[in-house]
Amino acid sequence: IKELQVADPVPLREAAAAKWSTWMARYCDRLHREAQAGTAPAEREAAMNSSNPVFILRNWIVQQAIARAEEGDFSLTQQLMARLERPY
């Protein structure tokens, strides 16, 4: 933490921007290769949807569910359980 408190933000921003640019160039190249190979956008979307969850449980959501459950209201807990059964 001490190192971050005294760190100059400009080089950090420049390093982050360089990493982002590198990632974006690689991603664009991948999209181009996939398009050249005949991969349809719908295929890409289906592949992403099958591996990236629609719902990601966060601590603050769980805390709300716990607080309500402690008061006797289990509706949010039930909603969360239903979503967690099918996160994709």
mmCIF file of N, CA and C in Angstrom:
data_model
loop_
_atom_site.group_PDB
_atom_site.id
_atom_site.type_symbol
_atom_site.label_atom_id
_atom_site.label_comp_id
_atom_site.label_asym_id
_atom_site.label_seq_id
_atom_site.Cartn_x
_atom_site.Cartn_y
_atom_site.Cartn_z
ATOM 1 N N ILE A 1 0.830 -1.186 0.000
ATOM 2 C CA ILE A 1 0.000 0.000 0.000
ATOM 3 C C ILE A 1 0.875 1.251 0.000
ATOM 4 N N LYS A 2 1.951 1.238 0.769
ATOM 5 C CA LYS A 2 2.818 2.413 0.812
ATOM 6 C C LYS A 2 3.332 2.771 -0.573
ATOM 7 N N GLU A 3 3.695 1.748 -1.345
ATOM 8 C CA GLU A 3 4.216 1.986 -2.686
ATOM 9 C C GLU A 3 3.168 2.658 -3.567
ATOM 10 N N LEU A 4 1.917 2.263 -3.406
ATOM 11 C CA LEU A 4 0.858 2.848 -4.209
ATOM 12 C C LEU A 4 0.555 4.282 -3.786
ATOM 13 N N GLN A 5 0.701 4.573 -2.486
ATOM 14 C CA GLN A 5 0.412 5.909 -2.004
ATOM 15 C C GLN A 5 1.409 6.927 -2.540
ATOM 16 N N VAL A 6 2.633 6.519 -2.773
ATOM 17 C CA VAL A 6 3.646 7.458 -3.265
ATOM 18 C C VAL A 6 3.873 7.307 -4.761
ATOM 19 N N ALA A 7 3.184 6.375 -5.392
ATOM 20 C CA ALA A 7 3.393 6.130 -6.815
ATOM 21 C C ALA A 7 2.870 7.300 -7.635
ATOM 22 N N ASP A 8 3.608 7.605 -8.678
ATOM 23 C CA ASP A 8 3.199 8.643 -9.620
ATOM 24 C C ASP A 8 2.100 8.062 -10.505
ATOM 25 N N PRO A 9 0.913 8.662 -10.550
ATOM 26 C CA PRO A 9 -0.189 8.081 -11.311
ATOM 27 C C PRO A 9 0.016 8.114 -12.827
ATOM 28 N N VAL A 10 0.840 9.009 -13.327
ATOM 29 C CA VAL A 10 1.015 9.115 -14.780
ATOM 30 C C VAL A 10 1.618 7.845 -15.375
ATOM 31 N N PRO A 11 2.741 7.337 -14.854
ATOM 32 C CA PRO A 11 3.261 6.092 -15.424
ATOM 33 C C PRO A 11 2.299 4.914 -15.264
ATOM 34 N N LEU A 12 1.554 4.897 -14.166
ATOM 35 C CA LEU A 12 0.575 3.830 -13.972
ATOM 36 C C LEU A 12 -0.511 3.901 -15.038
ATOM 37 N N ARG A 13 -0.994 5.111 -15.316
ATOM 38 C CA ARG A 13 -2.008 5.288 -16.363
ATOM 39 C C ARG A 13 -1.453 4.907 -17.723
ATOM 40 N N GLU A 14 -0.210 5.314 -17.983
ATOM 41 C CA GLU A 14 0.406 5.002 -19.277
ATOM 42 C C GLU A 14 0.587 3.495 -19.441
ATOM 43 N N ALA A 15 0.982 2.814 -18.375
ATOM 44 C CA ALA A 15 1.155 1.360 -18.427
ATOM 45 C C ALA A 15 -0.196 0.683 -18.645
ATOM 46 N N ALA A 16 -1.218 1.163 -17.962
ATOM 47 C CA ALA A 16 -2.557 0.581 -18.137
ATOM 48 C C ALA A 16 -3.056 0.819 -19.560
ATOM 49 N N ALA A 17 -2.831 2.007 -20.079
ATOM 50 C CA ALA A 17 -3.259 2.315 -21.450
ATOM 51 C C ALA A 17 -2.530 1.432 -22.457
ATOM 52 N N ALA A 18 -1.255 1.184 -22.228
ATOM 53 C CA ALA A 18 -0.493 0.329 -23.134
ATOM 54 C C ALA A 18 -1.016 -1.101 -23.092
ATOM 55 N N LYS A 19 -1.298 -1.601 -21.894
ATOM 56 C CA LYS A 19 -1.852 -2.951 -21.775
ATOM 57 C C LYS A 19 -3.211 -3.039 -22.448
ATOM 58 N N TRP A 20 -4.042 -2.024 -22.257
ATOM 59 C CA TRP A 20 -5.360 -2.015 -22.880
ATOM 60 C C TRP A 20 -5.236 -2.013 -24.408
ATOM 61 N N SER A 21 -4.349 -1.196 -24.922
ATOM 62 C CA SER A 21 -4.160 -1.131 -26.374
ATOM 63 C C SER A 21 -3.687 -2.462 -26.931
ATOM 64 N N THR A 22 -2.779 -3.112 -26.223
ATOM 65 C CA THR A 22 -2.283 -4.419 -26.650
ATOM 66 C C THR A 22 -3.406 -5.437 -26.654
ATOM 67 N N TRP A 23 -4.199 -5.447 -25.588
ATOM 68 C CA TRP A 23 -5.319 -6.382 -25.503
ATOM 69 C C TRP A 23 -6.320 -6.133 -26.629
ATOM 70 N N MET A 24 -6.650 -4.865 -26.864
ATOM 71 C CA MET A 24 -7.635 -4.526 -27.889
ATOM 72 C C MET A 24 -7.150 -4.936 -29.276
ATOM 73 N N ALA A 25 -5.872 -4.739 -29.552
ATOM 74 C CA ALA A 25 -5.322 -5.142 -30.851
ATOM 75 C C ALA A 25 -5.420 -6.659 -31.023
ATOM 76 N N ARG A 26 -5.077 -7.400 -29.973
ATOM 77 C CA ARG A 26 -5.171 -8.862 -30.039
ATOM 78 C C ARG A 26 -6.616 -9.307 -30.232
ATOM 79 N N TYR A 27 -7.537 -8.662 -29.543
ATOM 80 C CA TYR A 27 -8.949 -9.024 -29.661
ATOM 81 C C TYR A 27 -9.467 -8.735 -31.076
ATOM 82 N N CYS A 28 -9.117 -7.589 -31.616
ATOM 83 C CA CYS A 28 -9.535 -7.255 -32.981
ATOM 84 C C CYS A 28 -8.957 -8.252 -33.982
ATOM 85 N N ASP A 29 -7.698 -8.646 -33.794
ATOM 86 C CA ASP A 29 -7.099 -9.667 -34.657
ATOM 87 C C ASP A 29 -7.871 -10.981 -34.562
ATOM 88 N N ARG A 30 -8.237 -11.354 -33.360
ATOM 89 C CA ARG A 30 -9.001 -12.593 -33.173
ATOM 90 C C ARG A 30 -10.346 -12.520 -33.881
ATOM 91 N N LEU A 31 -11.041 -11.398 -33.726
ATOM 92 C CA LEU A 31 -12.326 -11.242 -34.401
ATOM 93 C C LEU A 31 -12.168 -11.349 -35.913
ATOM 94 N N HIS A 32 -11.121 -10.750 -36.429
ATOM 95 C CA HIS A 32 -10.860 -10.807 -37.869
ATOM 96 C C HIS A 32 -10.589 -12.247 -38.312
ATOM 97 N N ARG A 33 -9.763 -12.961 -37.564
ATOM 98 C CA ARG A 33 -9.467 -14.360 -37.905
ATOM 99 C C ARG A 33 -10.723 -15.220 -37.855
ATOM 100 N N GLU A 34 -11.539 -15.008 -36.838
ATOM 101 C CA GLU A 34 -12.771 -15.784 -36.727
ATOM 102 C C GLU A 34 -13.720 -15.476 -37.886
ATOM 103 N N ALA A 35 -13.799 -14.214 -38.263
ATOM 104 C CA ALA A 35 -14.654 -13.845 -39.393
ATOM 105 C C ALA A 35 -14.135 -14.479 -40.683
ATOM 106 N N GLN A 36 -12.817 -14.464 -40.852
ATOM 107 C CA GLN A 36 -12.223 -15.075 -42.045
ATOM 108 C C GLN A 36 -12.462 -16.578 -42.079
ATOM 109 N N ALA A 37 -12.534 -17.203 -40.907
ATOM 110 C CA ALA A 37 -12.750 -18.648 -40.818
ATOM 111 C C ALA A 37 -14.230 -19.007 -40.968
ATOM 112 N N GLY A 38 -15.065 -17.998 -41.060
ATOM 113 C CA GLY A 38 -16.485 -18.248 -41.260
ATOM 114 C C GLY A 38 -17.298 -18.370 -39.993
ATOM 115 N N THR A 39 -16.728 -17.987 -38.858
ATOM 116 C CA THR A 39 -17.475 -18.035 -37.599
ATOM 117 C C THR A 39 -18.515 -16.920 -37.606
ATOM 118 N N ALA A 40 -19.766 -17.308 -37.481
ATOM 119 C CA ALA A 40 -20.850 -16.329 -37.479
ATOM 120 C C ALA A 40 -20.906 -15.613 -36.134
ATOM 121 N N PRO A 41 -21.314 -14.349 -36.134
ATOM 122 C CA PRO A 41 -21.455 -13.623 -34.858
ATOM 123 C C PRO A 41 -22.359 -14.364 -33.870
ATOM 124 N N ALA A 42 -23.390 -15.019 -34.358
ATOM 125 C CA ALA A 42 -24.291 -15.764 -33.462
ATOM 126 C C ALA A 42 -23.551 -16.920 -32.791
ATOM 127 N N GLU A 43 -22.607 -17.544 -33.501
ATOM 128 C CA GLU A 43 -21.797 -18.623 -32.912
ATOM 129 C C GLU A 43 -20.922 -18.080 -31.793
ATOM 130 N N ARG A 44 -20.295 -16.932 -32.048
ATOM 131 C CA ARG A 44 -19.445 -16.305 -31.028
ATOM 132 C C ARG A 44 -20.266 -15.952 -29.801
ATOM 133 N N GLU A 45 -21.449 -15.391 -30.039
ATOM 134 C CA GLU A 45 -22.318 -15.000 -28.930
ATOM 135 C C GLU A 45 -22.738 -16.220 -28.116
ATOM 136 N N ALA A 46 -23.096 -17.291 -28.790
ATOM 137 C CA ALA A 46 -23.504 -18.506 -28.085
ATOM 138 C C ALA A 46 -22.355 -19.059 -27.248
ATOM 139 N N ALA A 47 -21.145 -19.044 -27.803
ATOM 140 C CA ALA A 47 -19.980 -19.533 -27.057
ATOM 141 C C ALA A 47 -19.716 -18.679 -25.824
ATOM 142 N N MET A 48 -19.809 -17.365 -25.977
ATOM 143 C CA MET A 48 -19.586 -16.474 -24.835
ATOM 144 C C MET A 48 -20.671 -16.653 -23.779
ATOM 145 N N ASN A 49 -21.914 -16.772 -24.228
ATOM 146 C CA ASN A 49 -23.019 -16.933 -23.276
ATOM 147 C C ASN A 49 -22.940 -18.248 -22.513
ATOM 148 N N SER A 50 -22.342 -19.262 -23.130
ATOM 149 C CA SER A 50 -22.252 -20.551 -22.444
ATOM 150 C C SER A 50 -21.128 -20.587 -21.418
ATOM 151 N N SER A 51 -20.203 -19.624 -21.485
ATOM 152 C CA SER A 51 -19.087 -19.653 -20.542
ATOM 153 C C SER A 51 -19.029 -18.435 -19.622
ATOM 154 N N ASN A 52 -19.858 -17.436 -19.862
ATOM 155 C CA ASN A 52 -19.888 -16.239 -19.016
ATOM 156 C C ASN A 52 -21.241 -16.146 -18.324
ATOM 157 N N PRO A 53 -21.264 -16.221 -17.010
ATOM 158 C CA PRO A 53 -22.549 -16.207 -16.305
ATOM 159 C C PRO A 53 -23.286 -14.886 -16.472
ATOM 160 N N VAL A 54 -24.591 -14.979 -16.535
ATOM 161 C CA VAL A 54 -25.446 -13.802 -16.603
ATOM 162 C C VAL A 54 -25.500 -13.136 -15.233
ATOM 163 N N PHE A 55 -25.468 -13.945 -14.195
ATOM 164 C CA PHE A 55 -25.598 -13.449 -12.828
ATOM 165 C C PHE A 55 -24.348 -13.789 -12.035
ATOM 166 N N ILE A 56 -23.782 -12.784 -11.400
ATOM 167 C CA ILE A 56 -22.615 -12.977 -10.535
ATOM 168 C C ILE A 56 -23.002 -12.494 -9.138
ATOM 169 N N LEU A 57 -22.959 -13.400 -8.201
ATOM 170 C CA LEU A 57 -23.344 -13.066 -6.832
ATOM 171 C C LEU A 57 -22.301 -12.142 -6.200
ATOM 172 N N ARG A 58 -22.768 -11.078 -5.610
ATOM 173 C CA ARG A 58 -21.896 -10.098 -4.949
ATOM 174 C C ARG A 58 -22.175 -10.098 -3.451
ATOM 175 N N ASN A 59 -21.166 -9.761 -2.690
ATOM 176 C CA ASN A 59 -21.298 -9.760 -1.231
ATOM 177 C C ASN A 59 -22.417 -8.851 -0.744
ATOM 178 N N TRP A 60 -22.560 -7.680 -1.346
ATOM 179 C CA TRP A 60 -23.579 -6.747 -0.878
ATOM 180 C C TRP A 60 -24.982 -7.299 -1.111
ATOM 181 N N ILE A 61 -25.151 -8.104 -2.166
ATOM 182 C CA ILE A 61 -26.450 -8.711 -2.416
ATOM 183 C C ILE A 61 -26.732 -9.778 -1.357
ATOM 184 N N VAL A 62 -25.722 -10.571 -1.066
ATOM 185 C CA VAL A 62 -25.866 -11.606 -0.037
ATOM 186 C C VAL A 62 -26.178 -10.957 1.308
ATOM 187 N N GLN A 63 -25.509 -9.860 1.608
ATOM 188 C CA GLN A 63 -25.736 -9.186 2.880
ATOM 189 C C GLN A 63 -27.178 -8.692 2.988
ATOM 190 N N GLN A 64 -27.726 -8.193 1.878
ATOM 191 C CA GLN A 64 -29.130 -7.769 1.890
ATOM 192 C C GLN A 64 -30.050 -8.963 2.150
ATOM 193 N N ALA A 65 -29.746 -10.082 1.501
ATOM 194 C CA ALA A 65 -30.563 -11.290 1.688
ATOM 195 C C ALA A 65 -30.493 -11.770 3.134
ATOM 196 N N ILE A 66 -29.308 -11.732 3.718
ATOM 197 C CA ILE A 66 -29.140 -12.149 5.116
ATOM 198 C C ILE A 66 -29.928 -11.234 6.041
ATOM 199 N N ALA A 67 -29.812 -9.927 5.809
ATOM 200 C CA ALA A 67 -30.519 -8.963 6.665
ATOM 201 C C ALA A 67 -32.027 -9.189 6.598
ATOM 202 N N ARG A 68 -32.538 -9.401 5.399
ATOM 203 C CA ARG A 68 -33.980 -9.649 5.273
ATOM 204 C C ARG A 68 -34.373 -10.975 5.920
ATOM 205 N N ALA A 69 -33.542 -11.995 5.725
ATOM 206 C CA ALA A 69 -33.843 -13.309 6.303
ATOM 207 C C ALA A 69 -33.864 -13.228 7.824
ATOM 208 N N GLU A 70 -32.975 -12.445 8.402
ATOM 209 C CA GLU A 70 -32.956 -12.282 9.859
ATOM 210 C C GLU A 70 -34.232 -11.627 10.368
ATOM 211 N N GLU A 71 -34.904 -10.885 9.485
ATOM 212 C CA GLU A 71 -36.173 -10.256 9.841
ATOM 213 C C GLU A 71 -37.365 -11.139 9.478
ATOM 214 N N GLY A 72 -37.070 -12.332 8.944
ATOM 215 C CA GLY A 72 -38.134 -13.270 8.608
ATOM 216 C C GLY A 72 -38.586 -13.238 7.159
ATOM 217 N N ASP A 73 -37.987 -12.363 6.348
ATOM 218 C CA ASP A 73 -38.355 -12.260 4.930
ATOM 219 C C ASP A 73 -37.332 -13.027 4.092
ATOM 220 N N PHE A 74 -37.722 -14.183 3.585
ATOM 221 C CA PHE A 74 -36.813 -15.031 2.821
ATOM 222 C C PHE A 74 -37.007 -14.879 1.312
ATOM 223 N N SER A 75 -37.776 -13.884 0.878
ATOM 224 C CA SER A 75 -38.071 -13.725 -0.551
ATOM 225 C C SER A 75 -36.810 -13.455 -1.369
ATOM 226 N N LEU A 76 -35.924 -12.589 -0.886
ATOM 227 C CA LEU A 76 -34.701 -12.307 -1.631
ATOM 228 C C LEU A 76 -33.794 -13.534 -1.654
ATOM 229 N N THR A 77 -33.727 -14.244 -0.573
ATOM 230 C CA THR A 77 -32.939 -15.480 -0.521
ATOM 231 C C THR A 77 -33.452 -16.467 -1.559
ATOM 232 N N GLN A 78 -34.761 -16.596 -1.661
ATOM 233 C CA GLN A 78 -35.355 -17.503 -2.637
ATOM 234 C C GLN A 78 -35.068 -17.051 -4.070
ATOM 235 N N GLN A 79 -35.136 -15.746 -4.309
ATOM 236 C CA GLN A 79 -34.824 -15.208 -5.639
ATOM 237 C C GLN A 79 -33.374 -15.496 -6.010
ATOM 238 N N LEU A 80 -32.466 -15.284 -5.061
ATOM 239 C CA LEU A 80 -31.050 -15.538 -5.320
ATOM 240 C C LEU A 80 -30.798 -17.013 -5.599
ATOM 241 N N MET A 81 -31.421 -17.866 -4.835
ATOM 242 C CA MET A 81 -31.243 -19.305 -5.048
ATOM 243 C C MET A 81 -31.728 -19.707 -6.442
ATOM 244 N N ALA A 82 -32.834 -19.140 -6.877
ATOM 245 C CA ALA A 82 -33.361 -19.443 -8.220
ATOM 246 C C ALA A 82 -32.386 -18.990 -9.299
ATOM 247 N N ARG A 83 -31.800 -17.815 -9.114
ATOM 248 C CA ARG A 83 -30.831 -17.322 -10.115
ATOM 249 C C ARG A 83 -29.552 -18.140 -10.099
ATOM 250 N N LEU A 84 -29.118 -18.548 -8.919
ATOM 251 C CA LEU A 84 -27.882 -19.324 -8.806
ATOM 252 C C LEU A 84 -28.016 -20.727 -9.389
ATOM 253 N N GLU A 85 -29.237 -21.229 -9.464
ATOM 254 C CA GLU A 85 -29.438 -22.550 -10.060
ATOM 255 C C GLU A 85 -29.143 -22.519 -11.558
ATOM 256 N N ARG A 86 -29.301 -21.364 -12.192
ATOM 257 C CA ARG A 86 -29.055 -21.212 -13.635
ATOM 258 C C ARG A 86 -28.285 -19.909 -13.875
ATOM 259 N N PRO A 87 -27.006 -19.874 -13.555
ATOM 260 C CA PRO A 87 -26.263 -18.621 -13.716
ATOM 261 C C PRO A 87 -25.914 -18.292 -15.162
ATOM 262 N N TYR A 88 -26.012 -19.262 -16.077
ATOM 263 C CA TYR A 88 -25.624 -19.008 -17.479
ATOM 264 C C TYR A 88 -26.819 -18.766 -18.362
#
